[in-house]
C-alpha cells in the first residue's frame, strides 16, 4: 500500500471529528491487516508525483486506485477566493485534525459572533460543532493544540445555508432565483469534495471523467476505458487496474459505506484472479513472479525518496501516544512531516 504521508489511515485520521473517537475503531481492523506478512506499507511516497505510476506497472499484477478526493467543490461566486474570512470546510477540518497540508491555516475566529456554513452535510455539521463545543471537551480528544485557537473563538451561533437535510442523499437542488443576506463574520464552504486525475493515469490507459469526478468503472471496481472492449463493444476493462472509494463512486457516504465499497472491489480482483483474467503483465499463470516493492525500490532510491514502513509508523504512533499521555489524552498528533520523520531519526 502506497501512501503519500508517513502515517496511515487517511480519512479516518484526518477527516473524522475528534469528538467522535468510536468512528475511528476501524483502525484496529486495518492494523490487524497491516501486520500480516503479506502486507507491505510504503509511506511517505506520493505515487504520481514523487514516483510515476509507470514505475509500479512492471512489478505488480494489479494496481488498485483508492486515492480519494483531494479537492473541494467551489461555489463559483465573486469574492469566494479573495475575501478574508471565507474558508473551505475541507481545509478547516484538515487544520483541526492535524493534516500537515493545513497546519498553517490559522483561521481568524475572533472577528465576530456569527458564522455561516454553506452546506448541510456531515462535514458542515462537524464544522459547526467544533466552533461551538466547549474547548475543555476538545482538549481531551486527539485534536492537536489548535484547540487553543478555538478557545478564543467568539461565536455565539452558526447558520447553515442550504435546504437539504444532512441525510437526504437523493435530493436535488432547484434554484428559486431568490436571494437573502446572512450577517456573518466568517463563512465556511462545505458543498462537497471532488477527485482529480492522478498524474500518469493516461499512460496506463486509464481515463478520468472530469464531469463526475470519478475513474470510470463497472460499479464493481474494474476500471473501464472506451477502447478496451472486445469485438464490436467499445468499453472494456483496463487489465489489472481497479478503483475503490471516492475515486470510484464520488465523495459521498460515511466510512462504513466506503469500507463496503472497498470490499466489493477486493472481491472483483479475487474473482478475476480465480477466472484467470488478464492482469497488468498478462495472465497470472504465464507471468513471471513479480518483485513488488523490491522491484520498485531502486527507482525510489534513485529519486531520493524515503520510504516509511509499518514498523516506522508504529514508532511514530508510540511517540504520539507518549506525547498525549503527558497531556492527559490518547495522543498528541504530529502536524508536520518533518516532525514525523524526526521520530525515526532519533530512534
Coordinates of C-alpha atoms in Angstrom, one line a residue:
X1 CA 0.0 0.0 0.0
X2 CA 1.5 3.3 -1.1
X3 CA 0.7 6.4 0.9
X4 CA 1.9 9.9 0.3
X5 CA 2.2 10.7 4.1
X6 CA 4.4 8.9 6.6
X7 CA 1.2 7.9 8.5
X8 CA -1.7 5.6 7.5
X9 CA -5.5 5.8 7.9
X10 CA -6.3 8.7 5.6
X11 CA -9.8 10.0 6.2
X12 CA -10.1 8.2 9.5
X13 CA -7.2 10.1 10.9
X14 CA -7.6 13.4 9.1
X15 CA -11.3 13.6 8.4
X16 CA -13.3 12.2 11.4
X17 CA -14.2 14.8 14.0
X18 CA -12.0 14.5 17.2
X19 CA -15.1 14.2 19.4
X20 CA -16.3 11.0 17.6
X21 CA -13.5 8.6 18.6
X22 CA -15.7 5.5 18.2
X23 CA -15.9 6.1 14.4
X24 CA -12.1 5.5 14.4
X25 CA -12.4 2.0 15.8
X26 CA -11.9 0.6 12.3
X27 CA -8.2 1.4 12.7
X28 CA -7.9 -1.7 14.8
X29 CA -9.1 -3.8 11.9
X30 CA -6.8 -2.0 9.5
X31 CA -3.9 -2.6 11.9
X32 CA -4.5 -6.3 12.1
X33 CA -4.4 -6.5 8.3
X34 CA -1.2 -4.4 8.1
X35 CA 0.6 -6.7 10.5
X36 CA 0.1 -9.6 8.0
X37 CA 3.3 -10.9 6.5
X38 CA 1.6 -10.5 3.1
X39 CA 1.1 -6.7 3.5
X40 CA 3.7 -4.0 2.9
X41 CA 3.3 -0.3 3.8
X42 CA 5.1 2.2 1.6
X43 CA 4.6 5.5 3.3
X44 CA 6.0 9.0 2.6
X45 CA 5.9 8.4 -1.2
X46 CA 3.4 10.1 -3.4
X47 CA 2.6 7.9 -6.4
X48 CA 2.1 10.0 -9.5
X49 CA 4.1 12.9 -8.1
X50 CA 7.2 11.5 -6.4
X51 CA 7.1 8.2 -8.1
X52 CA 5.5 7.6 -11.6
X53 CA 2.7 5.1 -11.9
X54 CA 4.6 3.5 -14.7
X55 CA 7.4 2.6 -12.3
X56 CA 4.9 0.3 -10.5
X57 CA 3.4 -1.4 -13.5
X58 CA 6.2 -3.9 -14.3
X59 CA 6.4 -5.1 -10.7
X60 CA 2.7 -5.8 -9.8
X61 CA -0.1 -7.9 -11.2
X62 CA -2.7 -5.3 -10.3
X63 CA -3.0 -1.7 -9.2
X64 CA -5.9 -0.5 -7.1
X65 CA -6.5 3.2 -7.2
X66 CA -8.0 4.4 -3.8
X67 CA -6.7 7.9 -3.5
X68 CA -9.9 9.7 -2.6
X69 CA -10.9 13.2 -3.3
X70 CA -8.2 15.8 -2.8
X71 CA -10.0 18.9 -3.9
X72 CA -13.2 20.6 -2.7
X73 CA -16.0 21.9 -4.9
X74 CA -16.4 25.7 -5.2
X75 CA -19.5 27.9 -5.4
X76 CA -18.1 29.9 -8.3
X77 CA -19.3 33.3 -7.0
X78 CA -17.4 36.6 -6.8
X79 CA -15.2 37.0 -3.7
X80 CA -15.2 33.3 -2.8
X81 CA -11.4 33.1 -3.0
X82 CA -10.4 36.7 -2.5
X83 CA -12.3 38.0 0.5
X84 CA -11.0 37.5 4.0
X85 CA -12.8 35.2 6.4
X86 CA -14.0 32.7 3.9
X87 CA -12.7 29.1 4.4
X88 CA -13.0 25.8 2.8
X89 CA -14.5 23.3 5.3
X90 CA -12.1 20.7 3.9
X91 CA -9.2 22.9 4.9
X92 CA -10.7 23.7 8.3
X93 CA -11.3 20.0 9.1
X94 CA -7.7 19.2 8.0
X95 CA -6.5 22.0 10.3
X96 CA -8.2 20.8 13.4
X97 CA -7.5 17.1 12.6
X98 CA -3.7 17.7 12.2
X99 CA -3.3 17.2 8.4
X100 CA 0.2 18.6 7.6
X101 CA -1.1 20.3 4.4
X102 CA -3.3 22.7 6.5
X103 CA -1.2 23.0 9.7
X104 CA -0.6 26.7 8.9
X105 CA -4.2 27.7 8.1
X106 CA -4.6 29.9 11.2
X107 CA -8.3 30.9 10.7
X108 CA -9.4 34.1 12.3
X109 CA -12.1 33.0 14.7
X110 CA -12.4 36.2 16.7
X111 CA -13.9 38.6 14.2
X112 CA -17.5 38.4 15.5
X113 CA -20.3 36.2 16.9
X114 CA -21.9 34.8 13.8
X115 CA -20.6 32.1 11.4
X116 CA -22.3 30.9 8.2
X117 CA -21.7 27.4 6.9
X118 CA -22.7 26.8 3.3
X119 CA -23.8 23.2 3.1
X120 CA -25.7 20.8 5.4
X121 CA -23.8 17.5 5.0
X122 CA -21.8 15.7 7.7
X123 CA -18.8 17.8 7.3
X124 CA -20.8 21.0 7.7
X125 CA -22.3 19.8 10.9
X126 CA -18.8 18.8 12.2
X127 CA -17.6 22.3 11.5
X128 CA -20.5 23.8 13.4
X129 CA -19.9 21.5 16.3
X130 CA -16.2 22.3 16.5
X131 CA -16.9 26.0 16.6
X132 CA -19.4 25.7 19.4
X133 CA -18.1 22.9 21.5
X134 CA -16.5 23.7 24.9
X135 CA -12.7 23.8 24.4
X136 CA -12.3 21.8 27.6
X137 CA -14.0 18.9 25.9
X138 CA -11.9 19.2 22.8
X139 CA -8.6 19.3 24.6
X140 CA -9.2 15.8 25.8
X141 CA -9.5 14.4 22.3
X142 CA -6.8 13.7 19.8
X143 CA -7.2 17.2 18.3
X144 CA -3.8 18.9 18.1
X145 CA -3.0 22.1 20.0
X146 CA -5.2 24.1 17.6
X147 CA -7.9 23.8 20.3
X148 CA -6.1 26.7 21.9
X149 CA -7.0 28.9 18.9
X150 CA -10.6 27.6 19.1
X151 CA -10.7 28.7 22.7
X152 CA -10.5 32.3 21.5
X153 CA -13.5 31.9 19.2
X154 CA -16.3 34.4 19.8
X155 CA -19.1 32.7 18.0
X156 CA -22.5 32.6 19.7
X157 CA -24.3 30.9 16.8
X158 CA -23.9 29.3 13.4
X159 CA -26.3 29.4 10.4
X160 CA -26.4 26.7 7.8
X161 CA -27.2 28.0 4.3
X162 CA -28.9 25.3 2.2
X163 CA -32.2 23.4 2.1
X164 CA -31.2 19.8 2.3
X165 CA -31.4 17.6 5.4
X166 CA -27.9 16.0 6.0
X167 CA -29.2 12.5 5.5
X168 CA -31.1 13.3 2.3
X169 CA -28.6 11.9 -0.2
X170 CA -31.2 11.5 -3.1
X171 CA -32.4 15.1 -3.0
X172 CA -31.8 17.5 -5.9
X173 CA -31.5 21.3 -5.7
X174 CA -33.6 23.6 -7.8
X175 CA -32.8 27.3 -7.8
X176 CA -35.6 29.8 -6.9
X177 CA -33.9 32.9 -8.1
X178 CA -34.3 34.4 -4.6
X179 CA -31.5 36.0 -2.7
X180 CA -31.1 36.5 1.0
X181 CA -28.4 38.1 3.2
X182 CA -27.0 36.5 6.4
X183 CA -24.8 38.6 8.6
X184 CA -21.6 36.8 9.4
X185 CA -18.0 37.5 10.4
X186 CA -16.7 34.2 8.9
X187 CA -18.0 31.7 6.3
X188 CA -17.2 28.1 5.6
X189 CA -17.9 26.5 2.2
X190 CA -18.9 22.9 2.7
X191 CA -20.6 21.7 -0.6
X192 CA -18.6 18.6 -1.2
X193 CA -15.2 17.3 -2.3
X194 CA -14.1 16.1 -5.8
X195 CA -11.4 13.8 -7.1
X196 CA -8.9 14.7 -9.7
X197 CA -6.8 12.5 -12.1
X198 CA -3.7 11.1 -10.7
X199 CA -0.6 12.1 -12.8
X200 CA 0.2 9.1 -15.0
X201 CA -3.3 7.6 -15.4
X202 CA -3.3 8.3 -19.1
X203 CA 0.0 6.4 -19.6
X204 CA -1.7 3.4 -18.0
X205 CA -4.7 3.7 -20.4
X206 CA -6.9 4.9 -17.5
X207 CA -9.5 7.6 -18.4
X208 CA -10.9 10.1 -15.9
X209 CA -14.4 11.6 -16.0
X210 CA -13.9 15.2 -15.1
X211 CA -17.6 16.0 -15.0
X212 CA -18.4 13.3 -12.5
X213 CA -15.0 13.4 -10.8
X214 CA -14.5 9.7 -10.9
X215 CA -12.5 7.0 -12.7
X216 CA -15.0 5.2 -15.0
X217 CA -15.7 1.7 -13.7
X218 CA -18.2 -1.2 -13.9
X219 CA -19.6 -0.4 -10.4
X220 CA -17.7 -3.5 -9.1
X221 CA -14.3 -1.6 -9.2
X222 CA -13.0 -2.7 -12.6
X223 CA -11.7 0.4 -14.4
X224 CA -13.2 0.8 -17.9
X225 CA -11.8 2.5 -20.9
X226 CA -13.8 3.3 -24.1
X227 CA -11.3 1.5 -26.4
X228 CA -10.8 -1.7 -24.4
X229 CA -13.9 -3.6 -25.3
X230 CA -13.8 -7.0 -27.2
X231 CA -15.2 -7.3 -30.7
X232 CA -17.8 -4.6 -31.5
X233 CA -18.0 -3.4 -27.9
X234 CA -16.3 -0.1 -27.2
X235 CA -15.8 0.0 -23.5
X236 CA -13.9 -2.7 -21.6
X237 CA -11.9 -3.4 -18.5
X238 CA -8.3 -2.0 -18.4
X239 CA -6.4 -5.2 -17.4
X240 CA -5.2 -5.2 -13.9
X241 CA -6.4 -1.7 -12.9
X242 CA -9.1 -1.3 -10.3
X243 CA -10.6 1.6 -8.2
X244 CA -12.3 1.9 -4.8
X245 CA -13.7 4.6 -2.6
X246 CA -14.5 8.2 -3.7
X247 CA -12.4 8.0 -6.9
X248 CA -14.8 5.1 -7.8
X249 CA -18.2 6.5 -6.9
X250 CA -17.8 10.1 -5.9
X251 CA -17.3 11.7 -2.5
X252 CA -20.5 10.5 -0.7
X253 CA -21.3 8.4 2.3
X254 CA -19.7 7.6 5.6
X255 CA -16.7 5.4 6.4
X256 CA -18.8 2.2 6.7
X257 CA -20.1 2.7 3.2
X258 CA -16.6 3.3 1.9
X259 CA -15.4 0.1 3.5
X260 CA -18.2 -1.9 1.9
X261 CA -17.3 -0.4 -1.4
X262 CA -13.7 -1.4 -0.9
X263 CA -14.7 -5.0 0.0
X264 CA -16.7 -5.2 -3.3
X265 CA -13.6 -4.1 -5.3
X266 CA -11.4 -6.6 -3.5
X267 CA -13.9 -9.4 -4.4
X268 CA -13.8 -8.3 -8.0
X269 CA -10.0 -8.6 -8.0
X270 CA -10.1 -12.1 -6.4
X271 CA -12.8 -13.2 -8.8
X272 CA -10.7 -12.0 -11.8
X273 CA -7.7 -13.9 -10.4
X274 CA -9.8 -17.0 -10.0
X275 CA -11.1 -16.7 -13.5
X276 CA -7.6 -16.3 -15.0
X277 CA -8.3 -12.9 -16.3
X278 CA -5.6 -10.8 -17.9
X279 CA -3.8 -8.5 -15.4
X280 CA -1.1 -5.8 -15.9
X281 CA 1.5 -8.2 -17.1
X282 CA -0.6 -10.8 -18.9
X283 CA -2.3 -13.9 -17.5
X284 CA -1.2 -14.7 -13.9
X285 CA -0.1 -18.3 -14.6
X286 CA 2.0 -17.2 -17.5
X287 CA 3.5 -14.0 -16.0
X288 CA 6.8 -14.3 -14.2
X289 CA 6.9 -13.9 -10.4
X290 CA 6.8 -10.1 -9.8
X291 CA 9.0 -8.3 -7.3
X292 CA 6.5 -5.8 -5.9
X293 CA 8.2 -3.1 -3.8
X294 CA 11.6 -4.9 -4.1
X295 CA 11.4 -4.1 -7.8
X296 CA 10.3 -0.5 -7.3
X297 CA 12.8 0.3 -4.6
X298 CA 15.7 1.0 -6.9
X299 CA 13.8 3.7 -8.8
X300 CA 12.6 5.2 -5.5
X301 CA 16.2 5.3 -4.2
X302 CA 17.3 6.9 -7.4
X303 CA 14.8 9.7 -6.9
X304 CA 15.9 10.2 -3.3
X305 CA 12.7 9.1 -1.8
X306 CA 12.5 7.9 1.8
X307 CA 10.1 5.0 2.5
X308 CA 8.3 4.8 5.8
X309 CA 7.5 1.2 6.8
X310 CA 4.7 -0.1 9.1
X311 CA 7.3 -0.6 11.8
X312 CA 8.3 3.0 11.3
X313 CA 4.7 4.1 11.6
X314 CA 4.4 2.2 14.9
X315 CA 7.3 4.2 16.2
X316 CA 5.6 7.5 15.3
X317 CA 2.4 6.1 16.8
X318 CA 4.1 5.4 20.1
X319 CA 5.7 8.8 20.2
X320 CA 2.3 10.5 19.6
X321 CA 0.8 8.4 22.4
X322 CA 3.6 9.3 24.7
X323 CA 3.1 13.0 24.0
X324 CA -0.6 12.6 24.6
X325 CA -0.2 10.8 27.9
X326 CA 1.7 13.8 29.2
X327 CA -1.4 15.9 28.3
X328 CA -4.0 13.5 29.6
X329 CA -5.3 12.5 26.2
X330 CA -5.0 9.5 23.9
X331 CA -2.4 11.0 21.6
X332 CA -0.9 14.4 20.5
X333 CA -0.5 14.2 16.7
X334 CA 2.5 15.5 14.8
X335 CA 1.3 18.0 12.3
X336 CA 4.3 18.2 10.1
X337 CA 6.1 15.6 8.0
X338 CA 9.4 16.8 9.3
X339 CA 8.4 16.1 12.9
X340 CA 7.1 12.6 12.0
X341 CA 10.4 11.7 10.3
X342 CA 12.4 13.2 13.1
X343 CA 11.0 10.5 15.4
X344 CA 12.6 7.9 13.2
X345 CA 15.9 9.7 13.0
X346 CA 16.1 9.8 16.8
X347 CA 15.1 6.1 17.4

